[in-house]
CSV table of C-alpha atoms and ligand atoms in Angstrom, one decimal:
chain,number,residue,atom,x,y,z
A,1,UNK,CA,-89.4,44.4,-12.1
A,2,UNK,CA,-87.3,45.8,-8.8
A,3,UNK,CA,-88.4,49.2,-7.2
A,4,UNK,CA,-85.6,50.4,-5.5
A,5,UNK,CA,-86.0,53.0,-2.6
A,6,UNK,CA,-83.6,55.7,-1.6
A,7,UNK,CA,-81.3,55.2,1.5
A,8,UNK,CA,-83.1,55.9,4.5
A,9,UNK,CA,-86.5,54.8,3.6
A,10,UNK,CA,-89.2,54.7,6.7
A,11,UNK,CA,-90.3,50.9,6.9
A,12,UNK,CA,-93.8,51.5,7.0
A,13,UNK,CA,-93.3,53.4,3.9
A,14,UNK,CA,-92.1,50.3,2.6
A,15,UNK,CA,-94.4,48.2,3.8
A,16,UNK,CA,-97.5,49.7,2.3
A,17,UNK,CA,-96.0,49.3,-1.1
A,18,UNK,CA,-95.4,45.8,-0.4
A,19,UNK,CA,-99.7,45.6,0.5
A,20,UNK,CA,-100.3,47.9,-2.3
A,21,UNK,CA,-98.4,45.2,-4.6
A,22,UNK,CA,-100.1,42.2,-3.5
A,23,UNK,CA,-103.0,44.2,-4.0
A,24,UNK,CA,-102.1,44.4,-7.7
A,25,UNK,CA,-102.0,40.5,-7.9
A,26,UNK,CA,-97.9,40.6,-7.3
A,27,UNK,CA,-95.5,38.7,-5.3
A,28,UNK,CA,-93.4,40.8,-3.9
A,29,UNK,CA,-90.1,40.2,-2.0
A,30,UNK,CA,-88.2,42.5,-0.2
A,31,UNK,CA,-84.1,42.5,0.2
A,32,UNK,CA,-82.8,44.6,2.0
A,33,UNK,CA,-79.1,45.4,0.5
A,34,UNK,CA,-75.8,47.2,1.8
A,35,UNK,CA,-77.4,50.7,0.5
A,36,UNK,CA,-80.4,50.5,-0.4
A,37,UNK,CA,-83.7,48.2,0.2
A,38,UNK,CA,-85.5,46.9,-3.1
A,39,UNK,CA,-88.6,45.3,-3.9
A,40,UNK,CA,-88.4,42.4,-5.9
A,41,UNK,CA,-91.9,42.0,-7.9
A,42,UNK,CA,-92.6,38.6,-10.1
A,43,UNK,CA,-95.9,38.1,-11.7
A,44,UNK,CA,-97.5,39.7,-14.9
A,45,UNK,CA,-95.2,42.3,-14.6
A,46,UNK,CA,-94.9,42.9,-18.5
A,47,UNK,CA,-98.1,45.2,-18.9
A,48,UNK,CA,-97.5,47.5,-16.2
A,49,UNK,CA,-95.8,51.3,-16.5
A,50,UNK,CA,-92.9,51.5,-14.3
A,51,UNK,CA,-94.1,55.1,-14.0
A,52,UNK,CA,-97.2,53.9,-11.9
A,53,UNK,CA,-95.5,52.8,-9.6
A,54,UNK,CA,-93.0,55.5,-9.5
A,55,UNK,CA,-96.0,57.7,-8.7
A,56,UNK,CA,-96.4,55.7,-5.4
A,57,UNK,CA,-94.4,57.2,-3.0
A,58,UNK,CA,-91.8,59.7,-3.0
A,59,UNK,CA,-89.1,57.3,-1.8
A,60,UNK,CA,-88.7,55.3,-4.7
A,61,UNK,CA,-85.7,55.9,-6.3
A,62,UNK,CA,-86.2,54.0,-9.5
A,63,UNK,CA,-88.2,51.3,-11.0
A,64,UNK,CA,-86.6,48.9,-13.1
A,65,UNK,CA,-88.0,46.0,-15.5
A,66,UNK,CA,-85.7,42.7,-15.0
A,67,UNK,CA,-84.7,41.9,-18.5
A,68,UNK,CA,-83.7,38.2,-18.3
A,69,UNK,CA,-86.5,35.8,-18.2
A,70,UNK,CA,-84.9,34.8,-14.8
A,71,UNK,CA,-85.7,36.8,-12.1
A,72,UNK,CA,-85.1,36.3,-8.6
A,73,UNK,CA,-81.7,34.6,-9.3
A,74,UNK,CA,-80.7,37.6,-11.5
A,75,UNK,CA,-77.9,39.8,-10.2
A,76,UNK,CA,-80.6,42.6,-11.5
A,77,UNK,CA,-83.3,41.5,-8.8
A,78,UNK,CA,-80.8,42.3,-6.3
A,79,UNK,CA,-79.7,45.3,-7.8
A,80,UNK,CA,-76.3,44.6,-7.9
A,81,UNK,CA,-75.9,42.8,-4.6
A,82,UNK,CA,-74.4,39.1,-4.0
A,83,UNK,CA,-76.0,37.0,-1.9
A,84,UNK,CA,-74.7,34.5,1.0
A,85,UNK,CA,-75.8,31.1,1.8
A,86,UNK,CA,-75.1,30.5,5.4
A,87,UNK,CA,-75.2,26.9,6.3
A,88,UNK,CA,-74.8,25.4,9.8
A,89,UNK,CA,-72.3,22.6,10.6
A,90,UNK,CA,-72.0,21.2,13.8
A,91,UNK,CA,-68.4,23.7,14.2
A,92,UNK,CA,-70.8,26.6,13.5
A,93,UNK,CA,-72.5,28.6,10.8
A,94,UNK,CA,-70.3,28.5,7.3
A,95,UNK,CA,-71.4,31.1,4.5
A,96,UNK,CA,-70.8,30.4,1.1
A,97,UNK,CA,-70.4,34.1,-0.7
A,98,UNK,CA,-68.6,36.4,-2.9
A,99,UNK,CA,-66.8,38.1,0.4
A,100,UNK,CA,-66.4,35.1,2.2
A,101,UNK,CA,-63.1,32.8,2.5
A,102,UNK,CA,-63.4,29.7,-0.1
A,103,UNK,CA,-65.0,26.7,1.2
A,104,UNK,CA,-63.7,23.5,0.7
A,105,UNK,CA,-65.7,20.7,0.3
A,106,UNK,CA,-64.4,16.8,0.3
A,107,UNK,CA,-64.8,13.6,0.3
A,108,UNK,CA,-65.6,10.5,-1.7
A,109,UNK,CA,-67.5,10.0,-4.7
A,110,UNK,CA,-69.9,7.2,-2.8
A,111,UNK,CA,-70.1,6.1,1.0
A,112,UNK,CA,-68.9,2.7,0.7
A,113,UNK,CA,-68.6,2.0,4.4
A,114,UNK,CA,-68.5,3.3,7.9
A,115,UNK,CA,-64.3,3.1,8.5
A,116,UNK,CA,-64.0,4.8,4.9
A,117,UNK,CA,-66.5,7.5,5.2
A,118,UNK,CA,-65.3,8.4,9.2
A,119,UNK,CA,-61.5,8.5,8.1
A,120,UNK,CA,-61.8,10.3,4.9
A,121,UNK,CA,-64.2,13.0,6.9
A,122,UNK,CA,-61.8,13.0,9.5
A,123,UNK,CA,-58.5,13.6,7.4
A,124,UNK,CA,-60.4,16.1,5.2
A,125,UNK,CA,-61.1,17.9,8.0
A,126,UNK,CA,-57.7,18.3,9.1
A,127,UNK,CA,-56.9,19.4,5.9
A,128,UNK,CA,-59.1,22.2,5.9
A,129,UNK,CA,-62.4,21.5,4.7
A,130,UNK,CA,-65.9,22.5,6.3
A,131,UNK,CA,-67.9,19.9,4.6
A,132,UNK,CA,-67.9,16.0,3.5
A,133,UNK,CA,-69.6,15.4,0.6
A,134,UNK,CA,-70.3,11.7,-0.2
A,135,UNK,CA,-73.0,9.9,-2.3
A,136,UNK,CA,-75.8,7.6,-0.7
A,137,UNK,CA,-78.3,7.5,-3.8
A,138,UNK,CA,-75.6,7.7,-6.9
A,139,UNK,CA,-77.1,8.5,-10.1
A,140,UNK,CA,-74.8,5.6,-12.3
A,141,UNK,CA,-75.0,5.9,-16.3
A,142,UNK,CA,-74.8,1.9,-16.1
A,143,UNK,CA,-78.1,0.2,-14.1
A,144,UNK,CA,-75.3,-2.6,-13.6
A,145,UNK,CA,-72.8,0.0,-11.6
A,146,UNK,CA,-72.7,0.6,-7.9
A,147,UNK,CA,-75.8,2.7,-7.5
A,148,UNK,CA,-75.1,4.0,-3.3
A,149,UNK,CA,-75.9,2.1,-0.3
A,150,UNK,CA,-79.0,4.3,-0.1
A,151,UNK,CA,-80.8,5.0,3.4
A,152,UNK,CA,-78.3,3.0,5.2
A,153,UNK,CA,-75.5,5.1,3.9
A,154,UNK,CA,-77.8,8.0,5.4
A,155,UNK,CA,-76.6,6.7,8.6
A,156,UNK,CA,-73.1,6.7,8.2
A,157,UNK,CA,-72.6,10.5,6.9
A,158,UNK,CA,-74.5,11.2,10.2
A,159,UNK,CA,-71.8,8.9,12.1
A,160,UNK,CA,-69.1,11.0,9.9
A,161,UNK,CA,-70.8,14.6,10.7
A,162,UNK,CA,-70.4,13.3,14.5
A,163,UNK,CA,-66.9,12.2,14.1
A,164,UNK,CA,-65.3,15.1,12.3
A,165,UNK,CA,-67.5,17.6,13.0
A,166,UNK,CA,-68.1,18.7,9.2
A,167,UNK,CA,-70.9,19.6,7.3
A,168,UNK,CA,-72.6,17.1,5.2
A,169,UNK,CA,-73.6,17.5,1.8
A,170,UNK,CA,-75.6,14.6,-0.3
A,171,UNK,CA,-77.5,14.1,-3.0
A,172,UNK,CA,-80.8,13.4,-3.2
A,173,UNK,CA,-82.4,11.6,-6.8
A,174,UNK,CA,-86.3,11.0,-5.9
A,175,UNK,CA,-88.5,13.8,-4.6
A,176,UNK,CA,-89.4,10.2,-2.7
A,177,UNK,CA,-86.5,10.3,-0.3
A,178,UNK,CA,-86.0,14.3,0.1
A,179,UNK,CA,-87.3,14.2,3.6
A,180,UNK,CA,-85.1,11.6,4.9
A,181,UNK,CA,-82.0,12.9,2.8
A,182,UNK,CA,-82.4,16.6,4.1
A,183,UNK,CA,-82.5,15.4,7.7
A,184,UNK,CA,-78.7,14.1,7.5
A,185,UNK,CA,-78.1,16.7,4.7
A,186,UNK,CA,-77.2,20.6,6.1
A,187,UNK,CA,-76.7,21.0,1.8
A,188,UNK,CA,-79.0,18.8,-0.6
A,189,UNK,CA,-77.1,18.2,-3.9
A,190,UNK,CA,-79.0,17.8,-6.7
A,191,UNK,CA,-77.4,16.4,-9.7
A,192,UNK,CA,-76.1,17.1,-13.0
A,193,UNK,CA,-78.8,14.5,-14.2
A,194,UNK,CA,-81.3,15.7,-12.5
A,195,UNK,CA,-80.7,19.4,-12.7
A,196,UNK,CA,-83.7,19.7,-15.1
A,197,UNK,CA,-85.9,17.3,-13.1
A,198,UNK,CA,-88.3,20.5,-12.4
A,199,UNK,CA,-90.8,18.3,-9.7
A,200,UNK,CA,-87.1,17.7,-7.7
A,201,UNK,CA,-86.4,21.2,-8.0
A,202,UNK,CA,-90.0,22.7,-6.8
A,203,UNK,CA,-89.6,20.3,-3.8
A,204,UNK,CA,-86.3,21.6,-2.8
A,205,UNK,CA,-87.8,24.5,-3.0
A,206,UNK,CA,-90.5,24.2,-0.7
A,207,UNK,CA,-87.8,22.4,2.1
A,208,UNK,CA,-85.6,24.4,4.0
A,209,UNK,CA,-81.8,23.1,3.7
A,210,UNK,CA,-79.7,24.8,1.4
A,211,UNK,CA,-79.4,22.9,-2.2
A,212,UNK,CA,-76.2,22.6,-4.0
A,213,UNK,CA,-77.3,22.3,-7.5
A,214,UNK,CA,-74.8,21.0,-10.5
A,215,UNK,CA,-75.2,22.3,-14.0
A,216,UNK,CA,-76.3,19.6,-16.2
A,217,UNK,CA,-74.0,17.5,-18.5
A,218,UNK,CA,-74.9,20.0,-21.3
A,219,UNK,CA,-77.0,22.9,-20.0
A,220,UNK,CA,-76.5,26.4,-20.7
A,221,UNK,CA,-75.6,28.7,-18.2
A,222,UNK,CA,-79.4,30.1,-19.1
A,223,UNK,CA,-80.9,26.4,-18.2
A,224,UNK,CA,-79.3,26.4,-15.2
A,225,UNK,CA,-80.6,29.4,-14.0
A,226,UNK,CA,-83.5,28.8,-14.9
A,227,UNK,CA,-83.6,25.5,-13.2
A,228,UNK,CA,-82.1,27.2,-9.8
A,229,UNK,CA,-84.9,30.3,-10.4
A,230,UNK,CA,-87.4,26.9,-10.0
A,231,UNK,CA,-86.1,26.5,-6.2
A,232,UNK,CA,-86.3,29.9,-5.3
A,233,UNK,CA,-89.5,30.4,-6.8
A,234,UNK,CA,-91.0,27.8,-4.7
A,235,UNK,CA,-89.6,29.3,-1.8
A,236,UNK,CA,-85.7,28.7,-0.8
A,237,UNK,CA,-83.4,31.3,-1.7
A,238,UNK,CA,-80.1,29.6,0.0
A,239,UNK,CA,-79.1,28.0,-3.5
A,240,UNK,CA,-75.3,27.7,-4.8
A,241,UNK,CA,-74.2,26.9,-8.3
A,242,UNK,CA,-72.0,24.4,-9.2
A,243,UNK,CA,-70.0,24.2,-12.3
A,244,UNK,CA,-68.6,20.7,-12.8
A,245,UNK,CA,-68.1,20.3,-16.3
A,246,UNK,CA,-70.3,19.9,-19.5
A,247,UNK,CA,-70.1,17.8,-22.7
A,248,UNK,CA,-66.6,17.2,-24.2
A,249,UNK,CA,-65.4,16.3,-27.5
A,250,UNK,CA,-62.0,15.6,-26.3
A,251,UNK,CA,-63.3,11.7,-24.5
A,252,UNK,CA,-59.6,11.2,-25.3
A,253,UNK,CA,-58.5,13.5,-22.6
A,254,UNK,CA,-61.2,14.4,-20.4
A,255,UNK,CA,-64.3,13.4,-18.8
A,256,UNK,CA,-65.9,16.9,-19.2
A,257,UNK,CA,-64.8,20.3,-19.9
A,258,UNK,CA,-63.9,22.7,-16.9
A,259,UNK,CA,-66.2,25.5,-18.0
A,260,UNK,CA,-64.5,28.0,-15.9
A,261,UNK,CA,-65.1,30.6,-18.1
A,262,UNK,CA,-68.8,30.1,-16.4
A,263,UNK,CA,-67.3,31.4,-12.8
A,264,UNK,CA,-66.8,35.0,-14.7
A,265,UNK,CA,-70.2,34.8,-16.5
A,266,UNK,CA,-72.0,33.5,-13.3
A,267,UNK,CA,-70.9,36.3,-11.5
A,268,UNK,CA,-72.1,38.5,-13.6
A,269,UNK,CA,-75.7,37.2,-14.2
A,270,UNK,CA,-76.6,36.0,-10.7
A,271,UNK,CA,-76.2,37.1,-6.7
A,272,UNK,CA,-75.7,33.3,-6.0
A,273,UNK,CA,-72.5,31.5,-4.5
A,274,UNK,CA,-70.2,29.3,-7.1
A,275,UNK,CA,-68.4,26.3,-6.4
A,276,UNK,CA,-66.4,24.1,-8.4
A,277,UNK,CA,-66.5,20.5,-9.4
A,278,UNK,CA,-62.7,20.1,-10.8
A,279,UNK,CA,-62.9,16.5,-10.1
A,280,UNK,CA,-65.8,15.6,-12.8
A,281,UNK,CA,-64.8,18.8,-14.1
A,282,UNK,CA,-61.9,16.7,-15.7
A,283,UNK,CA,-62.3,13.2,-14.9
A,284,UNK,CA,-58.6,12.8,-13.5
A,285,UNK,CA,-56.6,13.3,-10.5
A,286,UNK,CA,-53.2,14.3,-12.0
A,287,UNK,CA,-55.6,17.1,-13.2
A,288,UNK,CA,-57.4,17.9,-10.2
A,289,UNK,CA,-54.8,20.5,-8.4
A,290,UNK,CA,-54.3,23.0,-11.2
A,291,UNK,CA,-58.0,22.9,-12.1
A,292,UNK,CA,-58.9,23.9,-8.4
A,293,UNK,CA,-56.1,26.8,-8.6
A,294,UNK,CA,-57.6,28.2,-11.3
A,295,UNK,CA,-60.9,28.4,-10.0
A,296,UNK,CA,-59.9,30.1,-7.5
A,297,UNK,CA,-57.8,32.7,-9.4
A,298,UNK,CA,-61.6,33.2,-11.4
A,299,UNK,CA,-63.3,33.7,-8.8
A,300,UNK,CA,-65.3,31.0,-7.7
A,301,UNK,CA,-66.4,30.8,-3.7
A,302,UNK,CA,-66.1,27.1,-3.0
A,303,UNK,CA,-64.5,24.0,-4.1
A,304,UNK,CA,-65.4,20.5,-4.1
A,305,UNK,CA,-63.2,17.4,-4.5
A,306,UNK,CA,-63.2,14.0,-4.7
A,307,UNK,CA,-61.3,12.2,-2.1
A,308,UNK,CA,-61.2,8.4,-1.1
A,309,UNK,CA,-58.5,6.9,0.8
A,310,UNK,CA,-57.9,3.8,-1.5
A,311,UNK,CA,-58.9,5.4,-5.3
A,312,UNK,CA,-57.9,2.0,-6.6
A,313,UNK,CA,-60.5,0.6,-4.9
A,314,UNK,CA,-63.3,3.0,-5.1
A,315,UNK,CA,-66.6,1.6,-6.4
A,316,UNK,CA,-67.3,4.8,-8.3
A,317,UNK,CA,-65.3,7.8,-9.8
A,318,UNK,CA,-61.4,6.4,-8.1
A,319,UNK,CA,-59.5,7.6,-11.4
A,320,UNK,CA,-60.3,11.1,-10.1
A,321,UNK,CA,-60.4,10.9,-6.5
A,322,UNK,CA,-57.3,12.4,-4.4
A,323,UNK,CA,-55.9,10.7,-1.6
A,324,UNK,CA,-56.7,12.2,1.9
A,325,UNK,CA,-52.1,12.7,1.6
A,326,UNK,CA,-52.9,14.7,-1.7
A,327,UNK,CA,-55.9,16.3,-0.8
A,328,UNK,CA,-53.6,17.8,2.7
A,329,UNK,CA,-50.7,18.5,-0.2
A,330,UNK,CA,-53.3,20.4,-2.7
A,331,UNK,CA,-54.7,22.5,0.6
A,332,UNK,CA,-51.4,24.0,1.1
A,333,UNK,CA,-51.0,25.1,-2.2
A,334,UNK,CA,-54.3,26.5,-2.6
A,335,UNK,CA,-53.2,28.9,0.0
A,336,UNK,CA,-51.1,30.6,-1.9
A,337,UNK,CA,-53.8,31.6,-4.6
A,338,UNK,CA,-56.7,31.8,-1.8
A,339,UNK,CA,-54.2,34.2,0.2
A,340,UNK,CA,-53.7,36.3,-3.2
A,341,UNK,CA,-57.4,36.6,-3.9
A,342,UNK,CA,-57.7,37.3,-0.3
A,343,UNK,CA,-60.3,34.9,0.5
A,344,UNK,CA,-58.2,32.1,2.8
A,345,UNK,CA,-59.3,31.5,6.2
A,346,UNK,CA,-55.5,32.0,7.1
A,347,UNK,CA,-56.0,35.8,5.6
A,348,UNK,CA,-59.6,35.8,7.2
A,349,UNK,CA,-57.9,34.8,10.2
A,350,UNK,CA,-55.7,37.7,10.1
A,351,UNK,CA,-57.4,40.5,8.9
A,352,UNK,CA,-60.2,39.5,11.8
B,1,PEP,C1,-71.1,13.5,-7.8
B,1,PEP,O1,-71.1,14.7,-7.3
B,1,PEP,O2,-70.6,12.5,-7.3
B,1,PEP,C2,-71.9,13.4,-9.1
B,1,PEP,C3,-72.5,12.3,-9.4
B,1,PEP,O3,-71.7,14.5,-9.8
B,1,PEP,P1,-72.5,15.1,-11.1
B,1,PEP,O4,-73.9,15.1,-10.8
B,1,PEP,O5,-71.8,16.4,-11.3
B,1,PEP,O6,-72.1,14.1,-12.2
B,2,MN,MN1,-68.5,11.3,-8.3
């Protein structure tokens, strides 16, 4: 349920609602929007008159019940408004959002080594991206495969975040090794696999780096949410979505299915930033560049892709890794749809 007050409210007026609702046994949570302030309430909710509460105060302007059985990541709990997720990087603070430019995020599938990991970060950078996104702990379907140098590859992101002055996002696998992996981490990814693995989820929630969390090889968009409401509800609200493809029938072809459509339905369920995953999203380089164009004609906020500077060699996911060369190539032309959609730090540049 949201109560949502007219423009102008007094705070205190506000604020002894808030009491008077955790009087009632509810949590509320206030946000305070472009127009308006609203009072996000989550709790036993389902018994109570909205007209009670209307009765409260003469500065409410409506009270409305939250239909979805997701709350706080509902675009409803907001009343409309998007949310940002402002993350700091050692060049500053970079916000992932519907009105921001598109971040780009890059960098290989798994930290193999220290020269790899500080030249890819560096030549991504060049290219344009804020953050360098490579795996430590990597979640393998084979217990024979690579599985991440683990701690010690902890290290080296931390050498690359010094080096190339990006952002570093990593995953994390085991509620175990949160701690250590959030002190490298300014983003915490949690995984497709584990996108359901609700005791990860609470303690992501109850730390305070922003978590990138994948949709799962074959959730529903309703799963997912509900999976990203478990983060917020244990406390973190700086949470983005990201689509990287689900279950194919076409193995032939493709590793997954781009479910791009997903961008458009996102953005109308939820407040929370989207990024997409073309690389997985497909499974193949040649692939890669048209994918990433097209999400951001949809409409998603942020990209990632997979880059290694020898994709022959890569110990995990090469066939659908970019060169740093192609990665600097594909930058350029995502201008061009970035710059259309108005959201291209170029355009950002200018219109500043
Ligand atoms: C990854 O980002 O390298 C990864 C393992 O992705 P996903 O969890 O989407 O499979
Ligand atoms: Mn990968």
């Amino acid at each position: 349920m949201i109560i949502v007050f007219k423009n102008g409210t007094p705070e205190p007026e506000i604020q002894s609602l808030d009491q008077e609702m955790r009087d009632w046994g509810l949590t509320p949570e206030k946000i305070v929007g472009q127009h308006n302030v609203v009072i996000g309430l989550v709790g036993e909710t389902a018994a109570l008159d909205p007209d009670r509460i209307r009765d409260l105060s003469p500065w409410i302007e409506s009270v409305l019940r939250v239909g979805k059985p997701y709350k706080r990541v509902s675009r409803e709990f907001r009343h409309g408004a998007s949310s940002r997720v402002a993350v700091s990087t050692p060049k500053g603070p970079v916000f992932f959002g519907e009105s921001d430019p598109i971040v780009l995020v890059a960098g290989p599938c798994s930290v193999e080594n220290e020269a790899m990991i500080v030249e890819t970060a560096q030549r991504v950078a060049a290219a344009g991206a804020s953050f360098l996104r490579g795996g430590a702990y990597k979640p393998r379907t084979s217990p024979y495969a690579f599985q991440g140098h683990g701690e010690s590859a902890l290290g080296l992101l931390a050498a690359a975040r010094d080096a190339s002055g990006l952002g570093i996002i990593t995953e994390v696998m085991d509620t175990a090794d949160l701690e250590k992996v959030a002190e490298v981490a300014d983003v915490v990814q949690i995984g497709a696999r584990n996108m359901q693995n609700f005791p990860l989820l609470k303690a992501a929630g109850a730390q305070s780096k922003p978590v990138l969390l994948k949709r799962g090889l074959s959730a529903t968009i309703e799963e997912w949410l509900m999976a990203a409401e478990y983060i917020l509800a244990a406390g973190n609200s700086q949470v983005i979505l990201c689509e990287r493809g689900i279950r194919t029938f076409d193995r032939q072809h493709l590793r997954n299915t781009l479910d791009l459509a997903a961008v458009a339905v996102l953005r109308s369920l939820t407040h929370l930033p989207i990024m997409v995953d073309p690389s997985h999203g497909t499974g193949w380089a040649e692939y890669v560049p048209a994918l990433a164009k097209a999400a951001i004609a949809v409409g998603t906020d942020s990209l990632m892709i997979e880059v290694h500077p020898n994709p022959a060699k890569a110990l995990s996911d090469g066939p659908q890794s970019l060169t740093p060369d192609q990665f600097a190539v594909l930058t350029q032309e995502l201008a061009t749809i970035g710059n259309a959609v108005g959201r291209w730090p170029q355009s950002a540049a200018i219109a500043a």
